[in-house]
mmCIF file of C-alpha atoms and ligand atoms in Angstrom:
data_model
loop_
_atom_site.group_PDB
_atom_site.id
_atom_site.type_symbol
_atom_site.label_atom_id
_atom_site.label_comp_id
_atom_site.label_asym_id
_atom_site.label_seq_id
_atom_site.Cartn_x
_atom_site.Cartn_y
_atom_site.Cartn_z
ATOM 1 C CA MET R 1 124.482 223.921 59.870
ATOM 2 C CA SER R 2 124.907 221.751 62.718
ATOM 3 C CA LYS R 3 128.467 220.579 63.408
ATOM 4 C CA LEU R 4 127.118 216.957 63.846
ATOM 5 C CA LEU R 5 125.582 216.784 59.939
ATOM 6 C CA ARG R 6 128.121 215.756 57.221
ATOM 7 C CA LYS R 7 126.808 216.420 53.879
ATOM 8 C CA PRO R 8 128.613 214.326 50.805
ATOM 9 C CA GLU R 9 131.604 215.920 49.768
ATOM 10 C CA LYS R 10 132.961 214.037 46.189
ATOM 11 C CA ARG R 11 136.487 214.094 45.890
ATOM 12 C CA GLU R 12 138.384 211.765 43.462
ATOM 13 C CA ILE R 13 141.267 210.879 45.566
ATOM 14 C CA THR R 14 142.908 208.132 43.102
ATOM 15 C CA GLN R 15 141.559 207.176 39.256
ATOM 16 C CA GLY R 16 137.953 205.898 39.368
ATOM 17 C CA VAL R 17 137.556 206.208 43.364
ATOM 18 C CA THR R 18 135.439 208.481 45.045
ATOM 19 C CA LEU R 19 135.703 209.813 48.448
ATOM 20 C CA VAL R 20 132.025 211.005 49.750
ATOM 21 C CA GLN R 21 132.324 211.245 53.171
ATOM 22 C CA GLU R 22 135.295 211.137 55.699
ATOM 23 C CA VAL R 23 134.997 211.047 59.675
ATOM 24 C CA THR R 24 138.193 211.180 61.073
ATOM 25 C CA ALA R 25 139.484 211.969 64.748
ATOM 26 C CA GLU R 26 141.363 215.024 63.212
ATOM 27 C CA ASN R 27 138.316 216.493 61.475
ATOM 28 C CA SER R 28 135.533 215.106 64.058
ATOM 29 C CA GLN R 29 135.467 215.087 68.011
ATOM 30 C CA LEU R 30 135.557 211.505 68.021
ATOM 31 C CA GLU R 31 138.141 209.229 69.511
ATOM 32 C CA TYR R 32 136.955 205.651 68.598
ATOM 33 C CA VAL R 33 134.910 205.639 65.717
ATOM 34 C CA GLU R 34 136.240 206.743 62.041
ATOM 35 C CA PHE R 35 134.292 206.327 58.707
ATOM 36 C CA LYS R 36 135.075 206.668 55.176
ATOM 37 C CA LEU R 37 131.945 206.227 52.039
ATOM 38 C CA VAL R 38 133.973 205.777 48.657
ATOM 39 C CA GLU R 39 132.620 205.146 45.316
ATOM 40 C CA ILE R 40 134.196 203.207 43.343
ATOM 41 C CA ALA R 41 134.280 202.731 39.439
ATOM 42 C CA PRO R 42 134.633 198.947 37.614
ATOM 43 C CA GLY R 43 138.256 197.970 37.439
ATOM 44 C CA ALA R 44 139.471 200.938 40.198
ATOM 45 C CA LYS R 45 140.922 200.099 43.190
ATOM 46 C CA PHE R 46 141.091 201.033 47.118
ATOM 47 C CA SER R 47 143.849 200.063 49.048
ATOM 48 C CA GLU R 48 145.119 201.216 52.898
ATOM 49 C CA LEU R 49 147.718 200.074 55.474
ATOM 50 C CA LEU R 50 145.917 200.176 58.806
ATOM 51 C CA GLY R 51 147.440 201.195 61.581
ATOM 52 C CA LYS R 52 146.183 200.429 65.147
ATOM 53 C CA GLN R 53 142.681 200.333 63.698
ATOM 54 C CA GLU R 54 140.087 197.557 62.484
ATOM 55 C CA CYS R 55 138.079 198.347 59.694
ATOM 56 C CA CYS R 56 134.966 196.440 58.286
ATOM 57 C CA ILE R 57 134.613 196.828 54.649
ATOM 58 C CA VAL R 58 130.794 196.920 53.564
ATOM 59 C CA ALA R 59 129.730 196.302 50.430
ATOM 60 C CA LEU R 60 126.800 198.722 50.135
ATOM 61 C CA THR R 61 125.788 198.575 46.530
ATOM 62 C CA GLY R 62 127.102 196.697 43.487
ATOM 63 C CA LYS R 63 130.347 194.034 43.477
ATOM 64 C CA ILE R 64 133.706 194.123 44.621
ATOM 65 C CA ASN R 65 136.750 191.903 45.419
ATOM 66 C CA VAL R 66 138.496 192.242 48.853
ATOM 67 C CA THR R 67 141.752 190.968 49.512
ATOM 68 C CA ASP R 68 143.884 191.827 52.527
ATOM 69 C CA HIS R 69 146.817 190.080 50.589
ATOM 70 C CA GLU R 70 146.623 186.621 52.272
ATOM 71 C CA GLU R 71 143.128 186.090 51.510
ATOM 72 C CA THR R 72 141.071 187.038 48.248
ATOM 73 C CA PHE R 73 136.847 187.207 48.640
ATOM 74 C CA LYS R 74 135.661 188.122 44.958
ATOM 75 C CA ASN R 75 132.287 188.948 44.014
ATOM 76 C CA LEU R 76 131.033 190.623 46.987
ATOM 77 C CA GLY R 77 127.948 192.781 47.376
ATOM 78 C CA THR R 78 124.200 191.610 46.925
ATOM 79 C CA ARG R 79 122.343 194.811 45.811
ATOM 80 C CA GLU R 80 122.388 197.645 43.349
ATOM 81 C CA SER R 81 120.881 199.293 45.920
ATOM 82 C CA VAL R 82 120.310 199.254 49.739
ATOM 83 C CA PHE R 83 116.642 199.628 49.418
ATOM 84 C CA GLU R 84 116.510 195.978 47.879
ATOM 85 C CA LYS R 85 116.490 195.527 51.858
ATOM 86 C CA VAL R 86 118.573 192.470 51.548
ATOM 87 C CA PRO R 87 121.947 192.008 53.829
ATOM 88 C CA THR R 88 125.026 192.615 51.996
ATOM 89 C CA ASP R 89 128.514 191.031 52.682
ATOM 90 C CA SER R 90 131.170 192.473 54.576
ATOM 91 C CA VAL R 91 134.661 191.791 55.511
ATOM 92 C CA TYR R 92 136.921 192.478 58.957
ATOM 93 C CA VAL R 93 140.262 193.499 58.440
ATOM 94 C CA SER R 94 142.183 193.620 61.775
ATOM 95 C CA ASN R 95 145.124 196.617 62.843
ATOM 96 C CA ASP R 96 148.500 196.324 61.107
ATOM 97 C CA ARG R 97 147.324 195.062 57.920
ATOM 98 C CA ARG R 98 146.674 196.174 54.081
ATOM 99 C CA PHE R 99 143.744 195.542 52.315
ATOM 100 C CA GLU R 100 142.815 196.264 48.666
ATOM 101 C CA ILE R 101 139.309 196.571 47.584
ATOM 102 C CA GLU R 102 138.897 196.056 43.425
ATOM 103 C CA ALA R 103 135.284 197.240 42.228
ATOM 104 C CA VAL R 104 133.748 194.421 39.743
ATOM 105 C CA THR R 105 131.170 196.782 39.353
ATOM 106 C CA GLN R 106 130.075 200.591 40.045
ATOM 107 C CA ALA R 107 130.485 200.159 43.776
ATOM 108 C CA ARG R 108 129.608 201.887 47.083
ATOM 109 C CA VAL R 109 131.553 200.887 49.901
ATOM 110 C CA ALA R 110 131.132 201.909 53.752
ATOM 111 C CA LEU R 111 134.553 201.611 55.562
ATOM 112 C CA CYS R 112 134.073 201.844 59.366
ATOM 113 C CA TYR R 113 136.991 201.648 61.721
ATOM 114 C CA SER R 114 137.717 201.428 65.234
ATOM 115 C CA PRO R 115 140.582 200.927 67.837
ATOM 116 C CA SER R 116 142.500 197.585 67.734
ATOM 117 C CA LYS R 117 145.629 196.564 68.939
ATOM 118 C CA LYS R 118 145.011 192.690 69.261
ATOM 119 C CA GLN R 119 145.118 191.298 65.626
ATOM 120 C CA LEU R 120 142.109 189.128 64.945
ATOM 121 C CA PRO R 121 141.694 186.895 61.748
ATOM 122 C CA THR R 122 140.535 188.577 58.384
ATOM 123 C CA ARG R 123 136.795 187.592 58.023
ATOM 124 C CA LEU R 124 134.344 187.300 55.582
ATOM 125 C CA ILE R 125 130.681 188.137 57.286
ATOM 126 C CA LYS R 126 128.390 186.606 54.463
ATOM 127 C CA ALA R 127 125.296 188.254 53.852
ATOM 128 C CA ALA R 128 123.842 184.783 54.293
ATOM 129 C CA ASP R 129 124.819 184.465 57.682
ATOM 130 C CA ILE R 130 123.452 188.462 58.725
ATOM 131 C CA GLY R 131 121.264 188.365 61.583
ATOM 132 C CA ILE R 132 118.132 190.139 60.858
ATOM 133 C CA GLU R 133 115.859 191.639 63.768
ATOM 134 C CA ASN R 134 112.535 193.237 63.611
ATOM 135 C CA ARG R 135 112.287 195.743 66.577
ATOM 136 C CA GLY R 136 109.718 198.232 68.097
ATOM 137 C CA ILE R 137 105.604 198.189 68.062
ATOM 138 C CA LEU R 138 103.136 200.841 66.752
ATOM 139 C CA ASN R 139 104.861 203.327 64.867
ATOM 140 C CA ASN R 140 108.727 202.390 65.824
ATOM 141 C CA LYS R 141 108.667 199.318 63.960
ATOM 142 C CA ARG R 142 112.412 199.155 62.145
ATOM 143 C CA THR R 143 114.452 196.456 60.586
ATOM 144 C CA VAL R 144 118.152 195.855 61.324
ATOM 145 C CA HIS R 145 120.810 194.399 59.944
ATOM 146 C CA ASN R 146 123.146 193.059 62.561
ATOM 147 C CA ILE R 147 126.294 192.937 60.664
ATOM 148 C CA LEU R 148 128.600 193.154 63.273
ATOM 149 C CA PRO R 149 126.791 192.781 66.692
ATOM 150 C CA ASP R 150 128.285 192.647 70.281
ATOM 151 C CA SER R 151 127.625 188.859 70.046
ATOM 152 C CA ASP R 152 130.083 188.267 67.560
ATOM 153 C CA PRO R 153 133.676 187.866 68.946
ATOM 154 C CA SER R 154 135.223 189.074 65.191
ATOM 155 C CA ALA R 155 136.415 192.233 66.227
ATOM 156 C CA ASN R 156 138.052 194.166 69.087
ATOM 157 C CA SER R 157 136.152 197.290 69.389
ATOM 158 C CA LEU R 158 134.220 197.907 66.228
ATOM 159 C CA LEU R 159 129.976 197.369 66.085
ATOM 160 C CA VAL R 160 128.564 197.832 62.649
ATOM 161 C CA VAL R 161 124.803 197.534 62.093
ATOM 162 C CA GLU R 162 122.525 198.864 59.115
ATOM 163 C CA VAL R 163 118.684 199.983 59.663
ATOM 164 C CA TYR R 164 115.812 200.159 57.930
ATOM 165 C CA THR R 165 112.967 202.255 59.134
ATOM 166 C CA GLU R 166 109.769 202.386 57.156
ATOM 167 C CA SER R 167 107.296 205.487 56.100
ATOM 168 C CA GLY R 168 105.973 207.432 59.052
ATOM 169 C CA ASN R 169 108.008 205.292 61.953
ATOM 170 C CA TRP R 170 110.813 206.268 63.925
ATOM 171 C CA SER R 171 113.871 204.472 65.003
ATOM 172 C CA SER R 172 116.619 204.999 67.573
ATOM 173 C CA TYR R 173 113.501 205.476 69.644
ATOM 174 C CA PRO R 174 112.149 206.117 72.182
ATOM 175 C CA PRO R 175 115.433 207.790 72.656
ATOM 176 C CA HIS R 176 118.270 205.898 73.765
ATOM 177 C CA LYS R 177 121.888 207.165 74.587
ATOM 178 C CA HIS R 178 125.180 204.894 75.031
ATOM 179 C CA ASP R 179 127.489 207.864 76.488
ATOM 180 C CA ARG R 180 128.344 206.917 79.991
ATOM 181 C CA ASP R 181 131.038 203.734 80.576
ATOM 182 C CA ASN R 182 128.510 202.677 83.618
ATOM 183 C CA LEU R 183 128.216 198.955 82.584
ATOM 184 C CA PRO R 184 125.790 196.775 83.484
ATOM 185 C CA ASP R 185 123.798 199.544 83.233
ATOM 186 C CA GLU R 186 124.839 201.747 80.280
ATOM 187 C CA SER R 187 128.346 201.380 77.938
ATOM 188 C CA PHE R 188 130.007 204.031 76.187
ATOM 189 C CA LEU R 189 129.558 204.151 72.524
ATOM 190 C CA GLU R 190 130.371 206.646 70.257
ATOM 191 C CA GLU R 191 128.481 206.203 66.973
ATOM 192 C CA THR R 192 128.042 207.610 63.761
ATOM 193 C CA TYR R 193 124.887 207.436 61.196
ATOM 194 C CA TYR R 194 125.170 207.198 57.275
ATOM 195 C CA HIS R 195 122.061 207.696 55.456
ATOM 196 C CA GLU R 196 120.232 207.346 52.510
ATOM 197 C CA MET R 197 116.362 207.721 51.954
ATOM 198 C CA ASN R 198 113.822 206.071 49.517
ATOM 199 C CA PRO R 199 112.636 207.977 47.201
ATOM 200 C CA GLN R 200 116.277 209.627 47.241
ATOM 201 C CA GLN R 201 115.026 213.237 47.539
ATOM 202 C CA GLY R 202 113.564 212.287 51.207
ATOM 203 C CA PHE R 203 114.565 213.691 54.521
ATOM 204 C CA VAL R 204 114.359 212.521 58.129
ATOM 205 C CA PHE R 205 114.612 214.496 61.331
ATOM 206 C CA GLN R 206 117.373 213.423 63.246
ATOM 207 C CA ARG R 207 117.508 214.663 67.130
ATOM 208 C CA VAL R 208 120.767 214.466 69.218
ATOM 209 C CA TYR R 209 120.520 215.774 72.736
ATOM 210 C CA THR R 210 121.790 215.622 75.897
ATOM 211 C CA ASP R 211 119.888 214.858 79.447
ATOM 212 C CA ASP R 212 121.254 218.786 80.387
ATOM 213 C CA ARG R 213 120.290 219.862 76.778
ATOM 214 C CA SER R 214 124.390 221.188 76.722
ATOM 215 C CA LEU R 215 123.902 219.487 73.267
ATOM 216 C CA ASP R 216 120.646 219.577 71.848
ATOM 217 C CA GLU R 217 120.739 219.331 67.779
ATOM 218 C CA THR R 218 117.590 218.633 65.675
ATOM 219 C CA MET R 219 119.110 217.934 61.683
ATOM 220 C CA THR R 220 117.114 217.773 58.690
ATOM 221 C CA VAL R 221 119.228 214.365 57.238
ATOM 222 C CA GLU R 222 119.179 213.874 53.715
ATOM 223 C CA SER R 223 120.580 211.023 51.442
ATOM 224 C CA GLY R 224 124.462 210.643 51.995
ATOM 225 C CA ASP R 225 124.757 212.433 54.774
ATOM 226 C CA VAL R 226 126.561 211.473 58.143
ATOM 227 C CA VAL R 227 125.388 212.368 61.456
ATOM 228 C CA ILE R 228 127.863 212.217 64.072
ATOM 229 C CA VAL R 229 126.517 210.929 67.710
ATOM 230 C CA PRO R 230 129.477 211.767 70.210
ATOM 231 C CA SER R 231 126.962 211.269 73.033
ATOM 232 C CA GLY R 232 123.635 211.719 73.904
ATOM 233 C CA TYR R 233 120.061 210.330 72.666
ATOM 234 C CA HIS R 234 119.711 209.888 68.998
ATOM 235 C CA PRO R 235 115.950 209.374 67.621
ATOM 236 C CA VAL R 236 115.282 209.320 64.140
ATOM 237 C CA GLY R 237 111.597 210.432 62.551
ATOM 238 C CA VAL R 238 110.795 209.240 59.052
ATOM 239 C CA PRO R 239 108.075 211.235 57.066
ATOM 240 C CA ASP R 240 104.839 209.568 55.708
ATOM 241 C CA GLY R 241 106.121 208.182 52.058
ATOM 242 C CA TYR R 242 109.594 207.732 52.745
ATOM 243 C CA THR R 243 111.895 204.974 53.576
ATOM 244 C CA SER R 244 114.974 205.568 55.590
ATOM 245 C CA TYR R 245 118.509 203.417 55.781
ATOM 246 C CA TYR R 246 121.293 204.227 57.964
ATOM 247 C CA LEU R 247 124.334 202.112 58.789
ATOM 248 C CA ASN R 248 125.574 202.794 62.376
ATOM 249 C CA VAL R 249 129.353 202.387 63.328
ATOM 250 C CA MET R 250 129.681 202.219 66.735
ATOM 251 C CA ALA R 251 132.884 201.928 69.607
ATOM 252 C CA GLY R 252 134.167 202.528 72.660
ATOM 253 C CA PRO R 253 136.259 201.281 75.436
ATOM 254 C CA THR R 254 133.960 198.406 75.938
ATOM 255 C CA ARG R 255 132.504 196.119 73.172
ATOM 256 C CA ILE R 256 129.329 196.233 74.483
ATOM 257 C CA TRP R 257 125.813 197.836 73.040
ATOM 258 C CA LYS R 258 123.928 198.567 76.765
ATOM 259 C CA PHE R 259 121.941 201.716 75.944
ATOM 260 C CA TYR R 260 119.665 203.660 78.207
ATOM 261 C CA ASN R 261 116.582 205.132 77.512
ATOM 262 C CA ASP R 262 115.250 208.540 78.185
ATOM 263 C CA PRO R 263 113.138 208.361 81.286
ATOM 264 C CA ASP R 264 111.133 210.677 79.824
ATOM 265 C CA HIS R 265 110.014 208.294 77.143
ATOM 266 C CA GLU R 266 110.309 205.096 78.398
ATOM 267 C CA TRP R 267 106.748 204.671 78.789
ATOM 268 C CA ILE R 268 106.433 204.581 75.160
ATOM 269 C CA VAL R 269 108.144 200.558 75.168
ATOM 270 C CA LYS R 270 105.158 200.051 77.939
ATOM 271 C CA ARG R 271 102.196 200.553 75.760
HETATM 272 O O1 LIG D 301 122.518 202.443 69.368
HETATM 273 C C1 LIG D 301 122.351 202.007 68.040
HETATM 274 C C2 LIG D 301 121.754 203.105 67.117
HETATM 275 O O2 LIG D 301 121.188 204.038 67.392
HETATM 276 C C3 LIG D 301 120.553 202.120 66.149
HETATM 277 O O3 LIG D 301 121.254 201.001 65.667
HETATM 278 C C4 LIG D 301 119.259 201.797 66.563
HETATM 279 O O4 LIG D 301 119.879 200.983 67.830
HETATM 280 C C5 LIG D 301 118.666 201.447 66.014
HETATM 281 C C6 LIG D 301 117.207 200.961 66.443
HETATM 282 O O5 LIG D 301 117.119 200.098 67.284
HETATM 283 O O6 LIG D 301 116.428 201.628 66.251
#
């Protein structure tokens, strides 16, 4: 199995808190992006003290309370399934801060991390304020919820978006990459994809490949999987009948999302 593909591994870390996915600098080749997916039972709590990292806490499903021990945000979350396709609430917490998440209902929470040295204010990112973007034409249409885009100055290095791709469509397509620190033409951003499918038994194909094909992995990705994108183009194809969801975490030396399309497939956008 590709080293870029992480299957879910459920492990109870404290009472009522199950760690499902954990991508760290220690267990991956990433240097900027880290990611956790936790499932929290009603009344259970997950707390963490951040070092020189910032974190975007995304209430994927269910209701949660979040505090940084100065401010408390209650009943965050807008959906029981990501496939309700409505934006959800998130909380940005900066470096050297502590936070605690308490599940009000059974909750699935994404924790998105990246480097941060200059402590910024904790911020509630309300579902109602999330920008929704319809991208693509023909069979590469997708809908993007911009949770923490580079246009939002709330974070130091972190970028977070969620993407819906319908039956028979492609996203992150035409294939693009952002693996060179070469602004204004391209930014260097590592990336993770947390995937879910509807119906749940579905799968998508995701390819991660470089121009010289020194990296060229094509993966069958299922619900709950994480794909790690250290470099290269990273398109996703969705089979007929299924809807794809993924949450992207991106970070690098400069907090700008400037991608570069594979020249072989640039013609796709010119139809
Ligand atoms: O680089 C960003 C990620 O690949 C996705 O967020 C992608 O941009 C989504 C899309 O445009 O299809």
